[in-house]
């Protein structure tokens, strides 16, 4: 197991840094490829869902939860 890796992703025209463990980056890249989306587009979709919540989690947490929930389907 490895610690978080920070990457910059452009969402809605601005860059943001996201820290995720390598296993989550791999899963996120695979899901973006499966959906035929750029990684930044998938992250943007997850972010758009995140901010509709009454108490939004930070983006990295939202990505982890989204990946987990997606895997459980």
Short mmCIF file of C-alpha atoms in Angstrom, two decimals:
data_model
loop_
_atom_site.label_atom_id
_atom_site.label_comp_id
_atom_site.label_asym_id
_atom_site.label_seq_id
_atom_site.Cartn_x
_atom_site.Cartn_y
_atom_site.Cartn_z
CA UNK A 1 0.00 0.00 0.00
CA UNK A 2 1.19 3.47 -0.84
CA UNK A 3 0.28 6.86 0.50
CA UNK A 4 -1.63 9.50 -1.44
CA UNK A 5 -0.30 10.90 -4.71
CA UNK A 6 -1.18 14.49 -5.56
CA UNK A 7 -2.18 15.39 -9.12
CA UNK A 8 -3.56 18.51 -10.73
CA UNK A 9 -6.83 18.18 -12.63
CA UNK A 10 -8.68 20.90 -14.54
CA UNK A 11 -12.35 21.17 -13.59
CA UNK A 12 -14.61 23.80 -15.12
CA UNK A 13 -11.60 25.70 -16.44
CA UNK A 14 -9.59 25.83 -13.22
CA UNK A 15 -6.92 23.54 -11.84
CA UNK A 16 -7.34 21.78 -8.55
CA UNK A 17 -5.04 19.38 -6.74
CA UNK A 18 -6.39 16.02 -5.68
CA UNK A 19 -4.57 13.57 -3.41
CA UNK A 20 -5.56 9.93 -3.83
CA UNK A 21 -3.84 6.65 -3.17
CA UNK A 22 -2.51 4.98 -6.35
CA UNK A 23 -5.22 2.28 -6.26
CA UNK A 24 -7.88 5.01 -6.50
CA UNK A 25 -6.08 6.79 -9.35
CA UNK A 26 -5.94 3.47 -11.20
CA UNK A 27 -9.63 2.79 -10.62
CA UNK A 28 -10.58 6.34 -11.63
CA UNK A 29 -8.53 6.14 -14.84
CA UNK A 30 -10.08 2.75 -15.68
CA UNK A 31 -13.59 4.10 -15.14
CA UNK A 32 -12.87 7.17 -17.27
CA UNK A 33 -11.57 4.91 -20.04
CA UNK A 34 -14.57 2.59 -19.73
CA UNK A 35 -16.89 5.58 -20.10
CA UNK A 36 -14.74 7.03 -22.90
CA UNK A 37 -14.24 10.27 -21.00
CA UNK A 38 -11.14 12.28 -20.22
CA UNK A 39 -10.17 11.89 -16.57
CA UNK A 40 -10.92 15.57 -15.94
CA UNK A 41 -14.46 15.15 -17.32
CA UNK A 42 -15.20 12.25 -14.99
CA UNK A 43 -13.80 14.15 -12.02
CA UNK A 44 -15.94 17.12 -13.06
CA UNK A 45 -19.05 14.93 -13.05
CA UNK A 46 -18.22 13.59 -9.60
CA UNK A 47 -17.59 17.13 -8.38
CA UNK A 48 -20.93 18.31 -9.78
CA UNK A 49 -22.71 15.52 -7.86
CA UNK A 50 -20.69 16.29 -4.74
CA UNK A 51 -21.65 19.95 -4.55
CA UNK A 52 -25.37 19.15 -4.69
CA UNK A 53 -25.15 17.46 -1.29
CA UNK A 54 -26.30 19.33 1.83
CA UNK A 55 -22.88 18.85 3.46
CA UNK A 56 -20.45 18.13 0.61
CA UNK A 57 -17.37 16.08 1.38
CA UNK A 58 -14.01 17.18 0.03
CA UNK A 59 -13.38 16.15 -3.56
CA UNK A 60 -10.92 13.34 -2.78
CA UNK A 61 -13.39 11.75 -0.36
CA UNK A 62 -16.20 12.15 -2.86
CA UNK A 63 -14.13 10.38 -5.52
CA UNK A 64 -13.33 7.48 -3.19
CA UNK A 65 -17.00 7.08 -2.22
CA UNK A 66 -18.13 7.36 -5.85
CA UNK A 67 -15.65 4.66 -6.89
CA UNK A 68 -16.76 2.40 -4.06
CA UNK A 69 -20.45 2.87 -4.83
CA UNK A 70 -19.79 2.35 -8.54
CA UNK A 71 -17.95 -0.90 -7.79
CA UNK A 72 -20.86 -2.15 -5.66
CA UNK A 73 -23.33 -1.92 -8.58
#
